[in-house]
XYZ file of C-alpha atoms in Angstrom:
698
model
C -0.049 0.238 0.029
C 1.305 3.621 -0.470
C 2.593 5.631 1.955
C -0.168 8.191 1.561
C -2.367 5.493 1.838
C -1.360 4.509 4.887
C -1.078 8.160 6.719
C -3.731 10.104 4.926
C -3.959 14.085 5.297
C -7.550 14.473 5.782
C -10.286 12.603 7.887
C -12.500 11.659 5.269
C -9.456 10.030 3.352
C -8.830 8.291 6.674
C -12.850 6.995 6.129
C -12.616 6.007 2.799
C -9.281 3.951 3.642
C -11.561 1.824 5.995
C -14.046 1.973 3.409
C -11.543 0.052 0.951
C -10.468 -2.566 3.163
C -14.344 -3.697 4.681
C -16.493 -2.126 2.762
C -19.136 -4.523 4.397
C -18.570 -3.534 8.020
C -21.207 -1.633 9.269
C -20.089 2.064 9.566
C -23.321 3.790 11.567
C -26.323 2.076 13.510
C -29.087 4.195 14.405
C -32.264 2.322 15.688
C -33.212 -0.770 12.957
C -31.349 1.762 10.295
C -27.803 0.783 9.049
C -25.013 2.008 6.659
C -21.661 -0.400 6.389
C -18.660 1.736 5.292
C -18.584 1.033 1.290
C -23.034 2.765 1.412
C -21.562 5.576 3.603
C -18.367 6.690 1.468
C -20.548 6.103 -1.879
C -23.408 8.137 -0.432
C -21.093 11.045 0.659
C -19.490 11.375 -2.632
C -22.496 11.431 -4.675
C -23.964 14.235 -1.777
C -20.505 15.606 -2.545
C -20.616 16.321 -6.631
C -24.557 17.832 -5.304
C -22.873 20.488 -2.885
C -20.407 21.316 -5.593
C -22.872 21.954 -8.068
C -24.801 24.394 -5.715
C -21.896 26.045 -5.282
C -20.016 24.730 -2.061
C -16.328 25.578 -3.066
C -13.080 24.279 -2.243
C -12.483 26.396 0.975
C -16.077 26.986 1.673
C -18.482 26.612 4.882
C -21.501 24.620 5.086
C -24.120 24.435 7.878
C -24.909 20.727 8.347
C -28.680 21.077 10.728
C -29.978 17.333 10.495
C -31.577 15.355 13.292
C -30.467 12.137 14.734
C -29.965 9.274 12.177
C -27.180 7.824 9.449
C -27.968 10.668 7.009
C -25.853 13.469 8.930
C -22.793 11.198 8.837
C -22.986 11.012 4.634
C -23.600 15.056 4.872
C -20.439 15.785 6.999
C -18.534 13.681 4.882
C -19.676 14.836 1.545
C -18.470 18.313 2.847
C -15.219 17.476 3.662
C -14.926 15.796 0.390
C -16.315 18.419 -1.719
C -13.265 20.445 0.228
C -15.136 22.704 2.513
C -15.159 22.663 6.141
C -18.487 21.629 7.739
C -20.286 23.889 10.542
C -22.633 21.551 12.671
C -25.789 22.926 13.403
C -28.828 21.604 15.898
C -31.777 22.112 14.125
C -33.885 22.254 17.114
C -31.548 25.163 18.948
C -33.494 27.737 20.048
C -33.905 30.957 17.587
C -31.209 33.426 19.145
C -28.628 30.708 18.937
C -29.157 29.427 15.543
C -29.590 33.368 14.326
C -25.823 33.796 16.210
C -24.292 30.922 14.395
C -25.642 31.157 11.343
C -24.934 35.403 10.909
C -21.182 34.426 12.271
C -20.711 31.341 10.318
C -21.918 33.114 7.366
C -22.450 29.385 5.569
C -22.204 29.123 1.741
C -24.877 26.594 2.356
C -27.637 25.016 5.074
C -27.874 21.162 4.824
C -31.164 20.211 6.177
C -34.373 18.326 6.272
C -37.596 19.439 5.112
C -39.006 19.612 8.153
C -36.824 22.441 9.186
C -36.627 24.300 6.119
C -38.507 27.723 7.168
C -36.958 27.752 10.361
C -33.328 27.967 9.135
C -34.428 30.057 6.107
C -35.669 32.211 8.831
C -32.640 32.038 11.156
C -30.416 33.819 8.352
C -29.984 30.376 6.291
C -29.981 32.114 3.036
C -29.703 28.869 0.677
C -30.924 25.830 2.126
C -30.677 22.306 0.994
C -32.876 19.450 1.817
C -31.469 16.399 2.057
C -34.304 14.694 1.765
C -36.128 16.392 -1.328
C -35.794 13.961 -4.137
C -35.661 17.215 -6.474
C -33.192 19.008 -4.623
C -30.379 16.139 -3.674
C -29.941 14.525 -7.766
C -26.590 14.660 -8.278
C -24.838 16.229 -11.729
C -24.334 14.066 -14.739
C -20.467 13.554 -15.612
C -17.836 12.232 -13.234
C -16.915 14.784 -10.076
C -13.664 15.971 -9.670
C -12.901 15.635 -5.998
C -10.501 18.772 -4.712
C -7.040 18.126 -3.453
C -7.256 18.424 0.458
C -4.220 18.739 2.688
C -3.691 18.769 6.496
C -4.030 22.299 6.839
C -7.136 23.086 5.174
C -10.437 23.750 7.339
C -12.333 20.687 8.217
C -14.988 22.371 10.552
C -16.140 25.148 13.154
C -16.427 24.289 16.713
C -18.694 26.626 18.510
C -18.040 26.870 21.980
C -20.624 26.274 24.427
C -21.439 29.670 25.417
C -20.778 29.500 29.506
C -19.031 32.592 29.451
C -20.720 34.501 26.866
C -21.806 34.504 23.280
C -21.089 31.390 21.292
C -17.532 31.453 19.277
C -16.473 29.404 16.666
C -12.832 27.857 16.244
C -11.335 27.389 13.141
C -10.608 23.274 13.039
C -8.007 22.522 10.372
C -7.927 18.450 9.129
C -4.300 17.904 11.119
C -5.821 19.140 13.988
C -9.012 16.296 14.195
C -5.682 14.072 12.672
C -3.468 14.846 15.767
C -6.715 14.081 17.856
C -7.924 11.048 16.831
C -4.027 9.710 17.364
C -4.106 10.250 20.664
C -7.877 8.542 21.246
C -6.622 5.514 19.233
C -3.277 5.521 21.610
C -4.965 6.284 24.956
C -7.903 4.170 24.281
C -7.257 1.207 22.542
C -9.152 1.796 19.743
C -9.961 -1.009 16.724
C -12.602 -1.913 14.389
C -14.251 -4.392 17.213
C -15.134 -1.471 18.393
C -19.051 -0.357 19.203
C -18.834 3.635 19.828
C -22.085 4.776 21.307
C -23.005 8.432 20.122
C -25.120 10.237 22.674
C -24.270 13.878 22.227
C -25.723 16.479 20.249
C -24.698 17.827 16.771
C -23.930 21.345 17.936
C -21.209 20.079 20.396
C -17.435 19.391 19.842
C -17.386 15.695 21.690
C -20.296 14.769 18.366
C -17.636 14.997 15.884
C -14.827 13.561 18.443
C -17.609 10.117 18.234
C -17.549 9.844 14.705
C -14.316 10.516 13.876
C -13.069 7.930 16.415
C -15.702 5.688 15.310
C -15.140 6.033 11.421
C -11.825 6.489 11.047
C -10.684 3.218 13.305
C -13.166 1.261 11.144
C -15.645 0.872 13.967
C -19.146 1.048 14.419
C -20.900 4.382 15.631
C -23.957 3.395 17.480
C -26.170 6.596 17.599
C -28.426 6.780 20.748
C -32.364 7.028 19.546
C -32.538 10.003 22.217
C -30.278 12.984 22.565
C -29.560 13.078 25.964
C -27.341 15.741 26.387
C -30.308 18.190 25.533
C -33.412 15.814 26.704
C -33.671 16.945 30.310
C -36.875 14.459 30.686
C -35.198 11.365 28.857
C -35.643 8.175 30.720
C -31.869 7.442 31.470
C -33.055 4.079 32.416
C -32.708 3.007 28.400
C -28.960 3.196 28.608
C -27.947 0.148 30.053
C -30.409 -1.787 28.015
C -29.240 0.008 24.818
C -25.585 -0.464 25.835
C -26.933 -4.050 26.539
C -28.510 -4.740 23.348
C -26.653 -2.981 20.687
C -23.593 -4.269 22.513
C -21.150 -0.948 23.150
C -17.497 -1.105 24.108
C -16.622 2.560 24.479
C -18.893 5.391 24.891
C -18.583 9.300 26.828
C -20.994 11.513 28.828
C -20.759 14.558 30.313
C -20.550 15.190 34.253
C -24.194 15.688 34.756
C -25.469 12.543 32.519
C -22.732 10.457 34.314
C -23.952 11.814 37.925
C -27.537 10.448 36.864
C -25.910 6.977 35.503
C -23.910 6.562 38.391
C -27.176 7.281 40.840
C -29.314 4.833 38.444
C -26.532 2.307 38.789
C -26.037 2.927 42.301
C -29.987 2.279 43.248
C -30.857 -0.924 40.588
C -27.662 -2.922 41.079
C -26.953 -2.816 37.466
C -23.678 -2.673 35.435
C -22.826 -1.753 31.424
C -21.536 -5.168 30.689
C -18.946 -5.119 27.359
C -18.205 -1.382 27.962
C -14.554 -1.379 28.627
C -13.775 2.132 28.323
C -16.396 4.818 29.883
C -14.990 8.375 29.390
C -16.412 11.873 31.094
C -15.846 15.152 30.528
C -17.264 18.661 29.980
C -16.865 19.973 33.150
C -15.529 19.494 36.998
C -16.129 15.992 37.993
C -14.822 15.193 41.404
C -12.356 12.055 42.140
C -14.944 10.530 44.648
C -17.416 10.509 41.493
C -15.295 9.237 39.236
C -14.007 6.063 42.050
C -17.660 5.714 42.956
C -18.738 5.001 38.699
C -15.274 2.960 38.502
C -16.639 0.702 41.330
C -20.048 0.088 40.147
C -18.544 -0.895 36.591
C -15.739 -3.488 37.966
C -12.266 -3.817 37.052
C -13.046 -4.635 33.145
C -14.024 -1.054 32.264
C -11.912 2.138 32.548
C -13.371 4.933 33.779
C -11.891 8.356 32.505
C -11.869 12.032 33.173
C -11.005 13.770 30.522
C -10.618 17.881 29.936
C -10.302 19.697 26.902
C -11.633 22.736 25.036
C -12.816 22.909 21.377
C -10.164 25.820 20.516
C -7.990 22.560 21.303
C -9.935 20.149 19.423
C -11.821 18.566 22.669
C -9.949 16.381 24.454
C -6.136 17.519 25.953
C -5.549 15.302 29.167
C -7.152 12.540 30.792
C -7.041 10.770 33.951
C -7.180 6.859 34.658
C -8.289 6.422 38.414
C -7.305 2.858 38.098
C -4.261 1.772 40.500
C -4.596 5.858 41.610
C -3.980 6.096 44.822
C -7.027 7.751 46.567
C -6.313 9.489 49.604
C -9.110 11.108 52.072
C -10.312 14.981 50.838
C -11.233 13.201 47.216
C -14.535 14.611 47.217
C -12.562 18.453 46.905
C -10.135 17.331 44.022
C -10.640 16.937 40.733
C -7.621 14.991 38.944
C -7.413 15.631 35.239
C -4.222 13.648 34.428
C -1.823 13.836 31.779
C -1.853 15.134 28.032
C -2.522 12.798 25.342
C 0.308 12.235 22.630
C 0.725 14.878 21.049
C -0.656 17.719 23.164
C 1.642 19.973 26.049
C 0.023 21.385 28.658
C 1.601 23.681 30.910
C 0.612 25.809 34.301
C 1.871 29.180 33.812
C 2.250 31.661 36.456
C 1.821 35.451 36.496
C 4.952 36.025 34.102
C 3.150 33.892 31.321
C 6.015 31.006 32.203
C 5.431 27.725 33.843
C 5.383 27.547 37.570
C 7.097 24.565 39.729
C 4.823 21.732 40.822
C 2.177 22.374 43.215
C 1.874 26.119 42.377
C -1.656 27.253 40.636
C -1.570 28.922 37.851
C -3.663 28.996 34.544
C -3.716 25.544 32.504
C -2.320 26.550 28.527
C -2.433 23.904 25.823
C -0.412 23.530 22.830
C 0.176 20.402 20.340
C -1.183 19.356 17.036
C -4.671 19.957 18.195
C -4.499 23.457 18.527
C -6.671 25.271 16.227
C -6.314 28.063 13.500
C -8.464 30.526 16.122
C -11.794 31.781 16.450
C -13.284 33.029 13.048
C -14.115 36.791 13.106
C -12.407 37.315 16.206
C -9.237 38.445 16.029
C -8.513 40.185 18.771
C -9.788 37.159 20.496
C -7.206 35.178 18.954
C -4.486 37.128 19.608
C -4.969 37.367 23.534
C -5.962 33.538 23.584
C -3.441 31.894 21.253
C -0.253 33.572 22.390
C 3.787 33.289 21.481
C 5.171 30.609 24.097
C 9.125 30.776 23.635
C 9.142 27.519 26.220
C 6.862 25.478 23.629
C 8.812 23.142 20.689
C 5.454 25.243 18.463
C 6.019 28.698 20.088
C 2.831 28.637 20.480
C -0.168 28.018 23.312
C -3.816 28.626 24.016
C -4.742 29.918 27.222
C -7.468 28.319 28.660
C -9.258 30.532 31.256
C -8.434 27.672 33.739
C -6.508 27.242 36.457
C -4.874 24.111 38.059
C -1.632 23.114 39.247
C 0.517 20.212 38.875
C 0.840 17.936 41.238
C 4.636 16.144 42.220
C 3.664 12.864 40.749
C 3.332 14.809 37.379
C -0.682 14.682 37.541
C -2.726 17.517 36.693
C -5.332 19.124 39.088
C -8.203 21.031 37.781
C -8.572 24.096 40.340
C -11.652 26.039 38.624
C -12.763 28.194 35.873
C -11.399 32.099 35.870
C -15.175 32.313 34.859
C -16.520 31.279 38.830
C -15.327 34.687 39.829
C -17.139 37.875 38.585
C -15.483 39.500 35.278
C -12.943 38.144 33.039
C -9.039 37.373 33.523
C -8.036 40.659 32.536
C -3.909 41.977 33.445
C -4.764 39.814 37.063
C -4.417 37.053 35.503
C -3.332 34.808 38.393
C -3.331 36.891 41.084
C -6.289 38.652 42.643
C -8.278 35.998 39.933
C -6.217 32.943 41.134
C -6.740 33.608 44.791
C -10.773 34.156 44.519
C -11.004 30.866 42.444
C -9.088 29.212 44.727
C -11.098 30.281 47.556
C -14.170 29.130 45.585
C -12.595 25.887 44.612
C -12.027 25.452 48.230
C -15.546 26.562 49.700
C -17.136 24.264 47.246
C -15.054 21.132 48.115
C -15.940 21.616 51.845
C -19.870 22.122 50.657
C -19.393 18.762 48.763
C -18.300 16.974 51.459
C -21.318 17.679 54.023
C -22.652 14.356 54.080
C -26.486 15.666 53.311
C -25.234 17.926 50.135
C -25.314 15.776 47.172
C -24.074 18.407 44.430
C -23.151 21.554 44.953
C -21.364 24.877 43.244
C -19.447 28.106 44.482
C -19.225 30.816 42.552
C -19.262 34.900 42.848
C -22.503 37.011 41.803
C -23.462 40.330 41.181
C -26.300 41.257 43.205
C -25.842 44.941 42.518
C -23.166 46.405 40.422
C -19.752 47.034 41.453
C -20.514 44.621 43.833
C -19.506 40.977 43.964
C -20.362 38.550 46.589
C -19.724 34.613 47.223
C -22.678 32.698 47.226
C -22.750 28.615 47.394
C -25.610 26.597 46.092
C -26.421 23.303 47.518
C -28.465 20.236 46.196
C -29.212 18.492 49.454
C -30.274 14.580 49.669
C -33.811 14.059 49.831
C -35.361 14.238 53.340
C -32.778 15.836 54.501
C -33.413 16.710 58.137
C -32.755 19.781 59.703
C -30.545 21.220 56.885
C -30.995 24.215 55.353
C -29.380 27.580 54.093
C -28.411 28.944 57.441
C -26.638 25.806 59.029
C -25.025 25.254 55.313
C -23.304 28.655 55.811
C -22.206 28.269 59.515
C -20.950 24.496 58.373
C -18.731 26.024 55.846
C -17.601 29.463 58.139
C -16.207 26.068 60.486
C -14.831 23.853 58.463
C -12.621 27.186 56.458
C -11.514 28.251 59.685
C -11.090 31.747 58.449
C -10.456 31.549 55.051
C -13.013 32.944 52.545
C -16.484 31.449 52.948
C -19.512 32.076 50.919
C -21.602 35.053 52.108
C -24.287 32.741 51.901
C -25.187 29.041 50.903
C -28.702 28.551 48.945
C -30.106 25.317 48.541
C -31.912 24.548 45.257
C -33.747 21.474 43.684
C -31.570 21.494 41.017
C -28.549 23.443 39.789
C -29.376 25.129 36.594
C -27.602 23.737 33.080
C -26.847 25.150 29.964
C -27.636 23.383 26.990
C -24.054 21.596 27.372
C -25.126 20.267 30.540
C -22.637 22.892 32.239
C -23.484 25.136 35.345
C -25.880 27.882 33.752
C -24.317 30.875 36.567
C -26.850 33.152 34.897
C -29.823 31.623 36.333
C -28.432 30.787 40.121
C -30.545 32.981 41.650
C -28.995 35.471 43.815
C -28.905 35.546 47.383
C -31.385 37.295 49.852
C -30.257 40.360 52.048
C -28.178 39.567 54.945
C -31.128 40.998 57.344
C -33.554 38.152 55.552
C -30.842 35.607 55.902
C -30.624 34.896 60.045
C -32.739 32.196 61.645
C -35.951 32.374 62.272
C -35.849 30.810 65.810
C -33.420 28.297 67.038
C -34.969 25.724 65.507
C -34.075 27.002 62.061
C -30.300 25.571 62.588
C -32.014 22.022 63.762
C -30.112 19.488 64.754
C -27.053 18.860 62.352
C -26.128 15.558 60.530
C -23.721 18.019 59.247
C -24.648 21.046 59.656
C -27.061 23.611 60.947
C -27.141 24.911 64.672
C -24.433 22.274 65.897
C -22.591 23.691 63.197
C -22.739 26.947 64.491
C -22.048 26.134 68.029
C -18.923 23.921 66.555
C -17.615 27.134 64.985
C -18.262 29.516 67.812
C -16.607 26.106 70.431
C -13.494 26.758 67.658
C -12.794 30.393 68.218
C -13.415 30.268 71.501
C -10.547 27.687 71.539
C -7.695 29.743 69.345
C -8.675 32.410 71.664
C -7.656 31.087 74.558
C -4.639 29.846 72.976
C -3.900 33.366 71.877
C -4.450 34.536 75.263
C -1.950 31.601 77.052
C 0.874 32.559 74.076
C 0.313 35.771 74.926
C 0.767 36.223 78.519
C 3.590 33.628 78.140
C 5.249 35.544 75.585
C 4.880 38.552 77.389
C 6.647 37.000 80.764
C 9.355 35.192 78.823
C 10.101 39.332 77.420
C 10.071 40.809 80.368
C 12.061 37.941 82.131
C 14.688 37.631 79.499
C 15.334 41.375 78.985
C 18.115 42.025 80.616
C 19.717 39.247 79.570
C 19.459 40.125 75.889
C 19.203 44.050 76.772
C 21.324 44.536 79.789
C 21.109 47.604 82.011
C 18.034 48.637 79.481
C 15.336 48.439 82.022
C 17.994 49.543 85.040
C 15.689 52.277 87.336
C 18.916 53.249 89.242
C 18.814 57.118 87.238
C 15.275 56.983 87.233
C 13.892 59.256 90.407
C 11.258 57.139 92.455
C 8.329 58.970 91.979
C 8.391 57.674 88.057
C 9.871 53.924 89.053
C 6.057 52.913 88.594
C 5.804 54.590 85.376
C 8.812 53.226 83.627
C 8.377 50.046 85.066
C 4.753 49.383 84.049
C 5.818 51.181 80.386
C 8.805 48.393 80.129
C 5.577 45.565 81.058
C 3.261 47.251 77.949
C 6.206 46.556 76.023
C 6.991 43.162 76.549
C 2.725 42.561 76.501
C 3.172 44.436 72.927
C 5.374 41.838 71.821
C 4.034 38.888 73.011
C 0.609 39.922 71.458
C 2.372 40.594 68.170
C 3.684 37.134 68.830
C 0.813 35.448 69.663
C -0.943 37.319 66.329
C 2.018 35.674 64.056
C 0.416 32.590 65.502
C -3.296 33.283 65.061
C -4.234 35.786 63.022
C -4.151 34.764 59.610
C -7.469 33.236 59.038
C -8.964 36.356 60.706
C -7.300 39.126 58.506
C -8.333 36.681 55.135
C -11.485 36.421 56.731
C -12.134 39.885 55.804
C -12.030 39.387 51.814
C -9.584 41.372 50.842
C -6.827 40.423 47.843
C -4.351 37.794 49.440
C -1.567 40.078 48.758
C -3.096 42.783 50.646
C -3.639 40.103 53.241
C -0.429 39.016 53.620
C 1.338 42.373 53.955
C -1.276 43.126 56.378
C -1.099 40.424 58.564
C 2.945 40.809 58.668
C 2.519 45.185 59.358
C 0.279 44.351 62.460
C 2.490 41.849 63.595
C 5.470 44.226 63.612
C 3.252 47.128 64.733
C 3.036 45.200 67.849
C 6.028 43.181 68.301
C 8.407 45.385 67.476
C 8.657 47.927 70.394
C 10.060 45.773 73.414
C 13.390 45.053 70.788
C 13.348 49.080 69.587
C 13.264 50.136 72.497
C 15.413 48.742 74.470
C 17.754 49.513 71.957
C 17.533 52.861 72.129
C 17.852 52.897 75.645
C 21.546 51.320 75.292
C 22.703 54.015 72.386
C 24.237 57.291 73.326
C 22.098 60.718 71.617
C 25.571 60.847 69.530
C 26.186 57.396 68.508
C 25.152 58.349 65.082
C 25.720 55.459 62.957
C 23.752 53.062 65.354
C 20.634 55.483 65.186
C 20.464 55.466 61.845
C 20.367 52.142 61.363
C 17.632 52.105 64.155
C 15.682 54.668 62.521
C 15.564 52.771 59.214
C 15.264 49.184 60.984
C 12.377 50.324 63.164
C 11.080 53.865 62.454
C 10.546 53.406 58.507
C 9.079 50.226 58.205
C 6.535 51.046 61.442
C 5.379 53.669 59.006
C 4.617 51.670 56.110
C 3.282 48.921 58.109
C 0.959 52.016 59.224
C 0.420 52.768 55.500
C -0.194 48.968 54.778
C -3.098 48.824 57.409
C -4.453 52.032 56.327
C -4.818 50.860 52.664
C -6.209 47.428 54.068
C -9.172 49.581 56.189
C -9.790 51.547 53.107
C -10.218 48.738 50.212
C -13.187 47.234 49.364
C -13.438 43.242 50.207
C -13.788 40.762 47.139
C -16.362 38.411 48.173
C -18.809 39.542 50.982
C -19.948 43.561 52.087
């Protein structure tokens, strides 16, 4: 076989190769309808000729807006064979979304069915071709001359989920899809014997990933009859039966569906026999959830947490929980693992350079999956796709996600910058990092509550210019004595001084976008503070993981810290006073002081020692109280050290001054700059802290 048959430079070229090798193998199956590889390839060839006759030129774009079935895959391959790129569009999407995508992508053709013609034409599809109309889909006479397509040609436009604004189109080339496919094939161990389940909606990048994984391998793509992503009323109980009936071996689900599946399998005691690989992605998935699903499916199956963006061709990293050491706190962390082959992942600090392991920074992606950038968004492309001297290709994608690289090389997902109000901006990994870390810490603590089934902690903006961190909790049914007040008090206790949400709001279900991700814009705003106090002692409840007991525990914890601080202050005061003559001999000598003033100077010496003791106590116990005020981490740390210095410096300073001759100018100058100047600066820091606006709650 010739070399370019072994390594075709296009996605459809790889599918054609599979069709030549096994034309009778089943390529796509939906219900009772099937297409073999030979039929799929031949029909796509005929449709490509129709598209070319209708004006779809090489380098152009065609929107594909078809329902579930086998015809959509014929259309997608036909667009590629015509030398163009496809724009996947869900025909049942809301009018506003259809109008936005069709206006932004400006496709040369819109491929659809007659039942969707009027709606798509009204949404801006000026040239609509209905594939189920025999009069419109007649192939031209004569042989269709196929255009040459190379790795750098446009394959498709992935529109992002729009969770942080209007969906934007990522320009994906053939080489991007081929690079992603090579990584999937190696990590997933794909073979022609696999049967890969397709549950996603056409508009999402995972839909394309599913069929590329199947059809480029020579496997069978099994299309779920119902749309499990968009149809929130769909009965998930049909999924295990479908998997068993169709002998599915590989499947991918979004996080929301994976959680529903876990609950279903736990309740029914059933499994997914035959599924050797199940991948979950599209949102933050916690380690305890991954472990739970892995245990339900057994050792035969691999359950992977996958992470990626449309701009980097779907998947960039994966984490296999099998064989991993799962320590306590699995409900607080999300591990997204290691890069797929051909992908490189970095964690960048404030200087846009990789940080050492253990430091939180912005996740950046590089490698073969990195797309051209955004359609019609040159400024956004320049902002997100940036030069990088540390990468072999010299270019990385800034994801807007925060993570840290652990000592074992596993990447941990911390959170999205979109968790907090406002874009990353110039403070990409400083103030925003602090706020995202605080939200992630609080969310993990809230999830650890035994009565909480699902949780989210985000910043909301109840009024212009005012940002408040709020928790949202879906509690288990019949959770006794658990309400917003008790959960708020529970978090305050658990976080022990770190930034805690201003309130926790119980909700029946977290609102979701079309992609199944958390819909931050639909979250309810917290009530005014005067409306959130408990109505009575009963409001706290008898805590199974919060409530009134939680509030008492918080108060008890603070009392305990106060006792420690008091005893440290007293002990340090006495120690300082008793060791003064050892460190500063003669500094407290009262022999030259008139007897009438002995009491006052003696009191001064004890006050200096007491201030030192208070400063030492503040150094040990004061940081949580400062962080609790909600200012930025940098300002909070400066204030913490400044207050310590304002208290503790008087003991060494005054003793040294009393031992220094008034004309000892070198020593006098040194002490001024060691003590007095830092005192002034410390006072300025405290003033700035008092005048600054809290970051989380006001």
